Amino acid sequence: MAAGWERARKTVGEASRRVGGAAAAAGRAAARAGRGTSRVTARAGRGAGRVTARAGRGAVSGTQRAGRAARRLTHAQGAGRTGLGQLIELTAAHSAGDALVTAALAGTLFKLPVNEARGQVALYLLITMIPFVVVAPFVGPVLDRFRSGRRFVMAGTLFGRGLLCFAMAAAIVPGDVFTIFPAALAVLVLSKAYNVSRAAIMPSVLPADIALVTANARVALFALVTAGVAVPIGAGASAWLGAEWVLRGATVLFLLQGVLAVRLPRHIDSPDLEELDDEGEKRPPRWRTMLNVGPVVAEAMHANVAIRLYSGFLLFYLLFLVQDKNLPGLPPVVAVGVLAVAAGVGGLAGTAVASWVRNHSPQVIVLGTLAMTTAITILAAVVFQLWSAVAVALVAAFAQGLGKLALDAIVQREIGEEVRSSTFGVVEAFLQIAWVLGGLVGLWLSLFAGGTVGLAVMAVVLAGSLGWLLVRRRRRVREVDARVEAARGPRPAPPGPHPATNGERPSRDATPEEPEEPEEWVRPRPAGTTTAVVHHGDPPTEKRTRPLTNPHG
């Protein structure tokens, strides 16, 4: 019995030793596997770190190369010397900030209610007019009053938007609409104030080798590119981090832009003019001067009003035609996307073409855009389908972009500095009102009119506007020619028989008559000024005029 227990004990011990050995071997194998796994993990981590570092260095290098290329483009043709390059960069950053604000508020406040009732869309249109109604009578005159501190006014608009974005970021999470809505409208007002001030100072930074239309187009092109880059970034960040973090990023961006605005060249600040004109008389009231813009500016503004009216009409008319399935050919969502892409490409093409224009008159450009829009609208009204609607959207956006840049150049050239900002405010207000009216007309016609009828109505409006402008232009040219002929005086009579010789030729010994004194003489043209004509009998006066080119160019 004892021997049996001893054998059992030995057997259990041997089994225990075997189990322990197996466990030890398993432990050693697990340790070896752990060490191998850690080595593999470390190698993978080091490889991922090296790849990430290379990617980061490549991104930084690419960003630096893109920045240097952009700097070469913005400072080309003397733009860096006069301050135009810095203004282009500031406006591009300003456009990026506006794009971030739009992306952050797209899902909370300013979401276009496409699928909602037309009454809500009409209310949205009327709300968009509020900033322009504020800019025209108030902001423009304020900017004209502080011409000697334009850099600080521009910086103030940027600092103000930064603070408003910070306030909206704090109000996004609790959903405080009573804070978000007024702050968003104030951001729009300050944005328009910046644009008006920027357009007013463009002649001060214009190099001698760049035309006004080209300079405006260069600014608009960089602004469009940066906005196109910032919108998807802002939308992605808003979906990932939240709209409040996008607004905080916009706050930092606007504050940095305010610092850059203060560092613009000092010659942007023009001295305040006296309240007396060149003849020593008191200047007319500001509003009368601002509204009496002259026939050239009025002509360009009327043409742009017609184009902007048509653009607002097309946006909402075609949008509701697609939503109501009255524009077959593609699914509604795809059709809306195609129309939006066409409008974006047209606007970008108009800006690019304007940057290439050098020797063409802005008045001719404005009338040409209106004529092109009228022709394509008549063609689309005759043959209306989806692709003709896409062509109309593209051409309308092209004409709107190109015509607006030409109008800015005309205002900058024709309007005096003392009321230039106010005039830009009035122009922007008229254009926005025209766009809103066009949108309301499009909403109304989309209720009962098909595509052919609506485009036919707008073709009649555009053709009437073009004909009226051409008739007025022809009449104005004839009046100018008549005034020039009257100023020249009667032409000399053709040579005839000498009265004292009854047709006989005078002898060689006859004393020639003294030449008559000319009716007017021309003062020599000093460098950088236009020629001044002084009538005979008046004392010679030094009547200085505006330099033909930028003195800083």
Coordinates of C-alpha atoms in Angstrom, one line a residue:
M1 CA 0.0 0.0 0.0
A2 CA 2.8 2.4 0.8
A3 CA 4.6 1.5 -2.3
G4 CA 1.5 2.3 -4.3
W5 CA 1.3 5.8 -2.7
E6 CA 5.0 6.4 -3.4
R7 CA 4.6 5.5 -7.1
A8 CA 1.5 7.8 -7.3
R9 CA 3.5 10.6 -5.7
K10 CA 6.4 10.1 -8.0
T11 CA 4.0 10.1 -11.0
V12 CA 2.3 13.3 -9.9
G13 CA 5.6 15.0 -9.3
E14 CA 6.9 14.0 -12.7
A15 CA 3.7 15.3 -14.3
S16 CA 4.1 18.6 -12.3
R17 CA 7.6 18.9 -13.5
R18 CA 6.6 18.3 -17.1
V19 CA 3.8 20.9 -16.8
G20 CA 6.2 23.4 -15.2
G21 CA 8.7 22.8 -18.0
A22 CA 6.0 23.3 -20.6
A23 CA 4.8 26.5 -18.9
A24 CA 8.4 27.8 -18.7
A25 CA 8.9 27.0 -22.4
A26 CA 5.7 28.8 -23.2
G27 CA 6.8 31.7 -21.1
R28 CA 10.1 31.8 -22.9
A29 CA 8.4 31.6 -26.3
A30 CA 6.0 34.4 -25.3
A31 CA 8.9 36.5 -24.1
R32 CA 10.7 35.9 -27.4
A33 CA 7.4 36.7 -29.3
G34 CA 6.9 39.9 -27.2
R35 CA 10.5 41.0 -27.9
G36 CA 9.9 40.4 -31.6
T37 CA 6.6 42.2 -31.5
S38 CA 8.1 45.1 -29.7
R39 CA 11.0 45.3 -32.2
V40 CA 8.5 45.1 -35.1
T41 CA 6.3 47.8 -33.5
A42 CA 9.4 50.0 -32.8
R43 CA 10.5 49.6 -36.4
A44 CA 7.0 50.4 -37.7
G45 CA 6.8 53.4 -35.4
R46 CA 10.2 54.7 -36.6
G47 CA 9.2 54.1 -40.2
A48 CA 5.8 55.9 -39.7
G49 CA 7.7 58.7 -38.0
R50 CA 10.1 59.1 -40.8
V51 CA 7.3 59.0 -43.4
T52 CA 5.4 61.6 -41.4
A53 CA 8.4 63.8 -41.0
R54 CA 9.1 63.5 -44.8
A55 CA 5.5 64.4 -45.5
G56 CA 5.6 67.3 -43.1
R57 CA 8.9 68.6 -44.7
G58 CA 7.4 68.1 -48.1
A59 CA 4.2 70.0 -47.2
V60 CA 6.3 72.8 -45.6
S61 CA 8.5 73.0 -48.7
G62 CA 5.5 73.0 -51.0
T63 CA 3.8 75.7 -49.0
Q64 CA 7.0 77.8 -49.1
R65 CA 7.3 77.3 -52.9
A66 CA 3.7 78.2 -53.4
G67 CA 4.1 81.3 -51.2
R68 CA 7.2 82.4 -53.1
A69 CA 5.3 81.9 -56.4
A70 CA 2.3 83.8 -55.2
R71 CA 4.6 86.6 -53.9
R72 CA 6.2 86.9 -57.4
L73 CA 2.8 87.1 -59.0
T74 CA 1.4 89.7 -56.6
H75 CA 4.6 91.9 -56.7
A76 CA 5.1 91.7 -60.5
Q77 CA 5.3 94.8 -62.7
G78 CA 6.1 97.2 -59.9
A79 CA 3.2 96.1 -57.7
G80 CA 5.6 95.5 -54.8
R81 CA 7.0 99.0 -55.0
T82 CA 3.7 100.9 -55.0
G83 CA 1.9 98.8 -52.4
L84 CA -0.4 96.9 -54.8
G85 CA 1.2 93.6 -53.9
Q86 CA 0.6 94.1 -50.2
L87 CA -3.0 95.1 -50.9
I88 CA -3.6 92.0 -53.0
E89 CA -2.2 89.7 -50.2
L90 CA -4.3 91.5 -47.6
T91 CA -7.5 91.2 -49.7
A92 CA -6.8 87.5 -50.4
A93 CA -6.5 86.9 -46.7
H94 CA -9.7 88.9 -46.1
S95 CA -11.5 86.8 -48.6
A96 CA -10.3 83.6 -46.9
G97 CA -11.6 84.9 -43.6
D98 CA -15.0 85.7 -45.1
A99 CA -15.1 82.1 -46.6
L100 CA -14.4 80.6 -43.2
V101 CA -17.2 82.6 -41.6
T102 CA -19.6 81.6 -44.4
A103 CA -18.6 77.9 -44.0
A104 CA -19.1 78.1 -40.2
L105 CA -22.5 79.7 -40.5
A106 CA -23.8 77.7 -43.4
G107 CA -25.5 75.1 -41.3
T108 CA -26.7 77.4 -38.6
L109 CA -27.9 80.7 -39.9
F110 CA -27.4 81.6 -43.6
K111 CA -28.4 78.3 -45.1
L112 CA -30.2 78.9 -48.4
P113 CA -33.7 77.3 -47.9
V114 CA -33.9 75.7 -51.4
N115 CA -36.5 73.2 -50.5
E116 CA -38.6 75.6 -48.4
A117 CA -41.4 77.9 -49.4
R118 CA -40.7 80.7 -51.8
G119 CA -41.8 83.2 -49.1
Q120 CA -38.9 82.2 -46.9
V121 CA -36.5 82.6 -49.9
A122 CA -37.9 86.1 -50.5
L123 CA -37.3 87.0 -46.9
Y124 CA -33.7 85.8 -47.2
L125 CA -33.3 88.0 -50.3
L126 CA -34.6 91.1 -48.4
I127 CA -32.3 90.4 -45.5
T128 CA -29.3 90.4 -47.8
M129 CA -30.0 94.0 -48.7
I130 CA -29.6 95.2 -45.1
P131 CA -25.8 95.5 -45.2
F132 CA -25.8 97.4 -48.5
V133 CA -28.5 99.8 -47.3
V134 CA -26.3 100.6 -44.3
V135 CA -23.1 100.9 -46.4
A136 CA -24.5 103.3 -49.0
P137 CA -25.7 106.3 -46.8
F138 CA -23.4 105.9 -43.7
V139 CA -20.2 103.9 -44.3
G140 CA -19.2 105.5 -47.6
P141 CA -19.3 109.1 -46.3
V142 CA -17.5 108.0 -43.1
L143 CA -14.7 106.6 -45.2
D144 CA -14.5 109.8 -47.3
R145 CA -14.2 111.8 -44.1
F146 CA -11.2 109.8 -42.9
R147 CA -9.2 109.7 -46.1
S148 CA -6.0 110.6 -44.2
G149 CA -6.4 107.5 -42.1
R150 CA -7.5 104.8 -44.6
R151 CA -5.0 102.2 -43.4
F152 CA -6.5 102.5 -39.9
V153 CA -10.1 102.4 -41.2
M154 CA -9.3 99.2 -43.0
A155 CA -7.6 97.8 -40.0
G156 CA -10.6 98.8 -37.9
T157 CA -13.0 96.8 -40.1
L158 CA -10.7 93.8 -39.8
F159 CA -10.3 94.1 -36.0
G160 CA -14.1 94.5 -35.7
R161 CA -14.8 91.4 -37.6
G162 CA -12.3 89.4 -35.5
L163 CA -14.1 90.5 -32.3
L164 CA -17.5 89.7 -33.8
C165 CA -16.3 86.2 -34.9
F166 CA -15.2 85.6 -31.3
A167 CA -18.6 86.6 -30.0
M168 CA -20.4 84.3 -32.5
A169 CA -18.1 81.4 -31.5
A170 CA -19.2 81.8 -27.9
A171 CA -22.9 81.9 -29.0
I172 CA -22.8 78.9 -31.3
V173 CA -22.9 76.2 -28.7
P174 CA -25.9 77.6 -26.7
G175 CA -27.6 78.5 -29.9
D176 CA -28.0 82.2 -29.1
V177 CA -29.7 83.5 -32.3
F178 CA -30.1 87.0 -30.9
T179 CA -26.3 87.3 -30.7
I180 CA -25.4 85.3 -33.9
F181 CA -27.8 87.1 -36.2
P182 CA -26.8 90.7 -35.5
A183 CA -23.1 89.8 -35.3
A184 CA -23.4 88.1 -38.7
L185 CA -25.0 91.2 -40.3
A186 CA -22.3 93.4 -38.7
V187 CA -19.7 91.2 -40.2
L188 CA -21.3 91.6 -43.6
V189 CA -21.4 95.4 -43.2
L190 CA -17.7 95.6 -42.2
S191 CA -16.8 93.3 -45.1
K192 CA -18.5 95.6 -47.6
A193 CA -16.8 98.6 -45.9
Y194 CA -13.5 97.0 -46.4
N195 CA -14.2 96.3 -50.1
V196 CA -15.4 99.9 -50.6
S197 CA -12.3 101.3 -48.9
R198 CA -10.0 98.9 -50.9
A199 CA -11.6 100.0 -54.2
A200 CA -11.2 103.6 -53.3
I201 CA -7.5 103.4 -52.7
M202 CA -6.7 101.4 -55.8
P203 CA -5.5 104.5 -57.8
S204 CA -3.0 105.3 -55.0
V205 CA -1.2 102.0 -55.4
L206 CA -1.5 101.6 -59.2
P207 CA 1.8 101.1 -60.9
A208 CA 2.5 102.9 -64.2
D209 CA 2.6 99.6 -66.2
I210 CA -0.8 98.2 -65.0
A211 CA -4.2 99.4 -66.1
L212 CA -7.0 99.8 -63.6
V213 CA -9.1 97.0 -65.0
T214 CA -6.1 94.6 -64.8
A215 CA -5.2 95.7 -61.2
N216 CA -8.8 95.1 -60.1
A217 CA -8.9 91.8 -61.8
R218 CA -5.6 90.7 -60.2
V219 CA -7.0 91.5 -56.8
A220 CA -10.3 89.7 -57.5
L221 CA -8.5 86.7 -58.9
F222 CA -6.4 86.1 -55.8
A223 CA -9.5 86.7 -53.6
L224 CA -11.5 84.0 -55.6
V225 CA -8.6 81.5 -55.4
T226 CA -8.1 81.9 -51.6
A227 CA -11.9 81.8 -51.0
G228 CA -12.1 78.6 -53.1
V229 CA -9.4 77.0 -51.0
A230 CA -10.8 78.2 -47.7
V231 CA -14.4 77.1 -48.2
P232 CA -13.7 73.3 -48.2
I233 CA -11.2 73.7 -45.4
G234 CA -13.7 75.6 -43.3
A235 CA -16.5 73.1 -44.1
G236 CA -14.3 70.1 -43.2
A237 CA -13.1 71.7 -40.0
S238 CA -16.7 72.7 -39.1
A239 CA -17.9 69.1 -39.5
W240 CA -14.9 67.7 -37.5
L241 CA -14.3 70.2 -34.8
G242 CA -17.4 72.3 -34.8
A243 CA -18.4 75.7 -36.2
E244 CA -17.2 77.5 -33.0
W245 CA -13.6 76.5 -33.7
V246 CA -13.7 77.6 -37.3
L247 CA -15.0 81.0 -36.0
R248 CA -12.1 81.2 -33.5
G249 CA -9.7 80.5 -36.3
A250 CA -11.3 83.3 -38.3
T251 CA -10.8 85.5 -35.3
V252 CA -7.1 85.0 -35.3
L253 CA -6.9 85.5 -39.0
F254 CA -8.8 88.8 -38.9
L255 CA -6.7 90.1 -36.1
L256 CA -3.5 89.3 -38.0
Q257 CA -4.9 91.0 -41.1
G258 CA -5.6 94.1 -39.1
V259 CA -1.9 94.3 -38.2
L260 CA -1.0 93.9 -41.9
A261 CA -3.4 96.7 -42.8
V262 CA -1.7 99.1 -40.5
R263 CA 1.6 98.2 -42.2
L264 CA 0.4 99.2 -45.7
P265 CA 2.4 102.0 -47.4
R266 CA 1.8 105.4 -46.0
H267 CA 0.9 107.0 -49.3
I268 CA -2.4 105.2 -49.2
D269 CA -3.5 107.8 -46.7
S270 CA -4.4 110.9 -48.8
P271 CA -4.5 114.3 -47.2
D272 CA -7.9 115.8 -46.5
L273 CA -9.0 118.3 -49.2
E274 CA -10.2 121.8 -48.5
E275 CA -13.8 122.6 -48.7
L276 CA -13.2 125.1 -51.5
D277 CA -12.7 124.1 -55.1
D278 CA -10.1 125.5 -57.5
E279 CA -12.1 128.7 -58.2
G280 CA -12.3 129.5 -54.5
E281 CA -16.0 128.6 -54.3
K282 CA -17.5 126.3 -51.8
R283 CA -17.9 122.7 -52.9
P284 CA -21.4 121.4 -53.6
P285 CA -23.0 119.2 -50.9
R286 CA -21.6 115.7 -50.6
W287 CA -24.8 113.9 -51.6
R288 CA -25.3 116.0 -54.7
T289 CA -21.7 115.5 -55.7
M290 CA -21.9 111.8 -55.0
L291 CA -25.1 111.2 -57.0
N292 CA -24.1 113.4 -59.9
V293 CA -21.5 110.9 -61.1
G294 CA -21.4 112.0 -64.7
P295 CA -22.6 110.2 -67.9
V296 CA -19.7 107.8 -68.2
V297 CA -20.1 106.3 -64.7
A298 CA -23.9 106.4 -65.1
E299 CA -23.7 104.5 -68.3
A300 CA -21.5 101.8 -66.9
M301 CA -23.6 101.5 -63.7
H302 CA -26.8 101.1 -65.7
A303 CA -25.3 98.3 -67.8
N304 CA -24.1 96.5 -64.6
V305 CA -27.5 97.0 -63.0
A306 CA -29.1 95.2 -65.9
I307 CA -26.5 92.4 -65.7
R308 CA -26.9 92.0 -62.0
L309 CA -30.7 92.0 -62.3
Y310 CA -30.3 89.2 -64.8
S311 CA -27.9 87.2 -62.5
G312 CA -30.3 87.3 -59.6
F313 CA -33.2 86.3 -61.9
L314 CA -31.2 83.3 -63.2
L315 CA -30.1 82.0 -59.8
F316 CA -33.6 81.6 -58.3
Y317 CA -35.5 81.0 -61.6
L318 CA -33.4 78.1 -62.7
L319 CA -33.1 76.8 -59.2
F320 CA -36.8 76.5 -58.8
L321 CA -37.3 75.2 -62.3
V322 CA -34.9 72.3 -61.4
Q323 CA -36.6 71.7 -58.0
D324 CA -40.0 71.6 -59.7
K325 CA -38.6 69.2 -62.3
N326 CA -39.4 71.6 -65.2
L327 CA -35.8 71.3 -66.5
P328 CA -35.4 67.6 -67.6
G329 CA -32.2 66.0 -68.6
L330 CA -30.4 65.3 -65.3
P331 CA -31.5 64.5 -61.7
P332 CA -32.3 67.7 -59.7
V333 CA -29.3 67.4 -57.4
V334 CA -26.9 66.8 -60.3
A335 CA -28.5 69.6 -62.4
V336 CA -28.1 72.1 -59.5
G337 CA -24.4 71.1 -59.2
V338 CA -23.8 71.5 -62.9
L339 CA -25.4 75.0 -62.9
A340 CA -23.3 76.0 -59.9
V341 CA -20.1 74.7 -61.5
A342 CA -20.9 76.6 -64.7
A343 CA -21.5 79.8 -62.7
G344 CA -18.3 79.4 -60.8
V345 CA -16.3 78.8 -64.0
G346 CA -17.9 81.8 -65.6
G347 CA -17.0 84.1 -62.8
L348 CA -13.4 82.9 -62.7
A349 CA -13.1 83.2 -66.4
G350 CA -14.4 86.8 -66.3
T351 CA -11.8 87.7 -63.7
A352 CA -9.0 86.0 -65.7
V353 CA -10.0 87.8 -68.9
A354 CA -10.1 91.1 -67.1
S355 CA -6.5 90.5 -65.9
W356 CA -5.4 90.2 -69.5
V357 CA -7.1 93.3 -70.8
R358 CA -4.7 96.2 -71.2
N359 CA -5.5 98.6 -74.0
H360 CA -9.3 98.2 -74.1
S361 CA -11.6 100.9 -72.9
P362 CA -13.7 99.9 -69.8
Q363 CA -16.8 101.5 -71.4
V364 CA -16.5 99.2 -74.4
I365 CA -16.0 96.2 -72.1
V366 CA -19.1 97.0 -70.1
L367 CA -21.3 97.4 -73.2
G368 CA -19.7 94.3 -74.7
T369 CA -20.6 92.2 -71.7
L370 CA -24.2 93.4 -71.8
A371 CA -24.4 92.7 -75.6
M372 CA -23.0 89.2 -75.1
T373 CA -25.5 88.4 -72.3
T374 CA -28.4 89.7 -74.4
A375 CA -27.4 87.5 -77.4
I376 CA -27.0 84.3 -75.4
T377 CA -30.3 84.9 -73.6
I378 CA -32.2 85.3 -76.9
L379 CA -30.6 82.1 -78.2
A380 CA -31.5 80.2 -75.0
A381 CA -35.1 81.5 -75.1
V382 CA -35.4 80.1 -78.6
V383 CA -33.8 76.7 -77.8
F384 CA -34.4 76.1 -74.1
Q385 CA -33.0 72.9 -72.5
L386 CA -30.6 72.0 -69.7
W387 CA -27.4 72.7 -71.6
S388 CA -28.6 76.0 -72.9
A389 CA -29.4 76.9 -69.3
V390 CA -25.9 75.9 -68.3
A391 CA -24.5 78.1 -71.1
V392 CA -26.7 81.0 -69.9
A393 CA -25.5 80.6 -66.3
L394 CA -21.8 80.5 -67.4
V395 CA -22.1 83.6 -69.7
A396 CA -24.1 85.6 -67.1
A397 CA -21.5 84.9 -64.4
F398 CA -18.7 85.8 -66.8
A399 CA -20.4 89.1 -67.8
Q400 CA -21.1 89.9 -64.1
G401 CA -17.5 89.5 -63.1
L402 CA -15.9 91.3 -66.1
G403 CA -18.5 94.1 -66.1
K404 CA -18.1 94.8 -62.4
L405 CA -14.3 95.0 -62.7
A406 CA -14.6 97.5 -65.6
L407 CA -17.2 99.5 -63.6
D408 CA -14.7 99.7 -60.7
A409 CA -12.0 101.0 -63.0
I410 CA -14.4 103.7 -64.4
V411 CA -15.3 104.9 -61.0
Q412 CA -11.7 105.0 -59.9
R413 CA -10.8 107.0 -63.0
E414 CA -13.7 109.4 -63.2
I415 CA -14.7 110.1 -59.6
G416 CA -12.8 112.5 -57.4
E417 CA -11.1 111.3 -54.3
E418 CA -13.3 113.3 -52.0
V419 CA -16.5 111.3 -52.8
R420 CA -15.0 108.1 -54.2
S421 CA -15.8 105.8 -51.3
S422 CA -19.4 107.2 -51.1
T423 CA -19.8 106.6 -54.8
F424 CA -18.6 103.0 -54.4
G425 CA -21.1 102.5 -51.6
V426 CA -24.0 103.8 -53.7
V427 CA -22.9 101.6 -56.7
E428 CA -22.7 98.5 -54.4
A429 CA -26.1 99.3 -53.0
F430 CA -27.7 99.7 -56.5
L431 CA -26.2 96.5 -57.7
Q432 CA -27.4 94.5 -54.7
I433 CA -30.9 96.0 -55.0
A434 CA -30.9 95.0 -58.6
W435 CA -29.8 91.5 -57.7
V436 CA -32.5 91.2 -55.1
L437 CA -35.2 92.5 -57.5
G438 CA -34.1 90.0 -60.1
G439 CA -34.3 87.2 -57.6
L440 CA -37.8 88.2 -56.6
V441 CA -38.8 88.4 -60.3
G442 CA -37.4 84.9 -60.8
L443 CA -39.3 83.5 -57.9
W444 CA -42.5 85.0 -59.2
L445 CA -42.1 83.8 -62.8
S446 CA -41.1 80.3 -61.7
L447 CA -44.6 79.9 -60.3
F448 CA -46.4 79.8 -63.7
A449 CA -43.9 80.5 -66.5
G450 CA -41.7 77.9 -68.3
G451 CA -38.1 78.4 -69.1
T452 CA -38.7 79.8 -72.6
V453 CA -41.2 82.5 -71.3
G454 CA -39.0 83.6 -68.5
L455 CA -35.8 83.9 -70.6
A456 CA -37.8 85.7 -73.3
V457 CA -39.0 88.3 -70.8
M458 CA -35.4 88.9 -69.6
A459 CA -34.2 89.0 -73.2
V460 CA -36.6 91.9 -73.8
V461 CA -35.4 93.7 -70.7
L462 CA -31.7 93.2 -71.6
A463 CA -32.2 94.2 -75.3
G464 CA -34.1 97.3 -74.2
S465 CA -31.4 98.3 -71.8
L466 CA -28.7 97.8 -74.4
G467 CA -30.6 99.8 -77.0
W468 CA -31.3 102.7 -74.6
L469 CA -27.6 102.8 -73.5
L470 CA -26.4 102.8 -77.1
V471 CA -28.8 105.6 -78.1
R472 CA -27.7 107.7 -75.1
R473 CA -24.0 107.0 -75.8
R474 CA -24.4 108.1 -79.5
R475 CA -26.2 111.3 -78.4
R476 CA -23.5 112.0 -75.9
V477 CA -20.8 111.5 -78.4
R478 CA -22.5 113.9 -80.8
E479 CA -22.9 116.5 -78.2
V480 CA -19.2 116.3 -77.3
D481 CA -18.3 116.6 -81.0
A482 CA -20.5 119.6 -81.3
R483 CA -18.9 121.3 -78.3
V484 CA -15.5 120.6 -79.7
E485 CA -16.4 122.1 -83.0
A486 CA -17.8 125.2 -81.3
A487 CA -14.7 125.6 -79.2
R488 CA -12.5 125.5 -82.3
G489 CA -14.4 128.4 -83.9
P490 CA -15.3 129.1 -87.5
R491 CA -13.0 127.6 -90.0
P492 CA -10.9 130.0 -92.2
A493 CA -12.4 130.9 -95.6
P494 CA -10.8 129.3 -98.6
P495 CA -8.2 131.5 -100.5
G496 CA -9.8 133.8 -103.1
P497 CA -8.9 136.9 -105.2
H498 CA -7.2 139.6 -103.3
P499 CA -9.7 142.4 -102.7
A500 CA -7.3 145.2 -103.4
T501 CA -6.1 143.9 -106.8
N502 CA -9.4 142.7 -108.3
G503 CA -8.1 139.3 -108.8
E504 CA -4.6 140.3 -109.8
R505 CA -1.6 138.7 -108.0
P506 CA 0.1 141.2 -105.6
S507 CA 3.6 142.3 -106.4
R508 CA 6.7 140.9 -104.7
D509 CA 7.4 144.3 -103.1
A510 CA 4.1 144.3 -101.3
T511 CA 4.5 144.2 -97.6
P512 CA 2.9 141.0 -96.1
E513 CA 0.2 141.5 -93.6
E514 CA 0.9 140.8 -89.9
P515 CA -0.4 137.4 -88.8
E516 CA -3.4 137.5 -86.7
E517 CA -2.9 136.7 -83.0
P518 CA -4.2 133.2 -82.2
E519 CA -7.5 132.9 -80.4
E520 CA -6.0 130.6 -77.8
W521 CA -2.6 129.4 -76.8
V522 CA -1.5 126.2 -75.1
R523 CA 0.6 126.3 -72.0
P524 CA 3.6 124.0 -72.2
R525 CA 2.9 120.6 -70.6
P526 CA 4.9 120.0 -67.4
A527 CA 5.9 116.5 -66.6
G528 CA 3.1 114.4 -65.2
T529 CA 0.3 116.9 -66.0
T530 CA -2.3 117.3 -68.7
T531 CA -2.4 120.3 -71.1
A532 CA -4.3 123.3 -69.9
V533 CA -5.9 125.7 -72.4
V534 CA -6.1 129.4 -71.5
H535 CA -8.1 131.7 -73.7
H536 CA -6.4 134.8 -75.2
G537 CA -6.8 137.8 -73.0
D538 CA -6.7 135.9 -69.7
P539 CA -3.6 136.1 -67.6
P540 CA -1.5 132.9 -67.8
T541 CA -2.4 130.8 -64.9
E542 CA -0.8 127.7 -63.6
K543 CA -3.8 125.3 -63.6
R544 CA -2.4 122.1 -62.3
T545 CA -4.3 118.9 -63.0
R546 CA -4.2 115.3 -61.8
P547 CA -1.0 113.3 -62.7
L548 CA -1.4 110.9 -65.6
T549 CA 0.3 108.2 -63.7
N550 CA 0.8 107.2 -60.1
P551 CA 3.5 109.4 -58.6
H552 CA 4.7 106.4 -56.5
G553 CA 4.9 104.1 -59.5

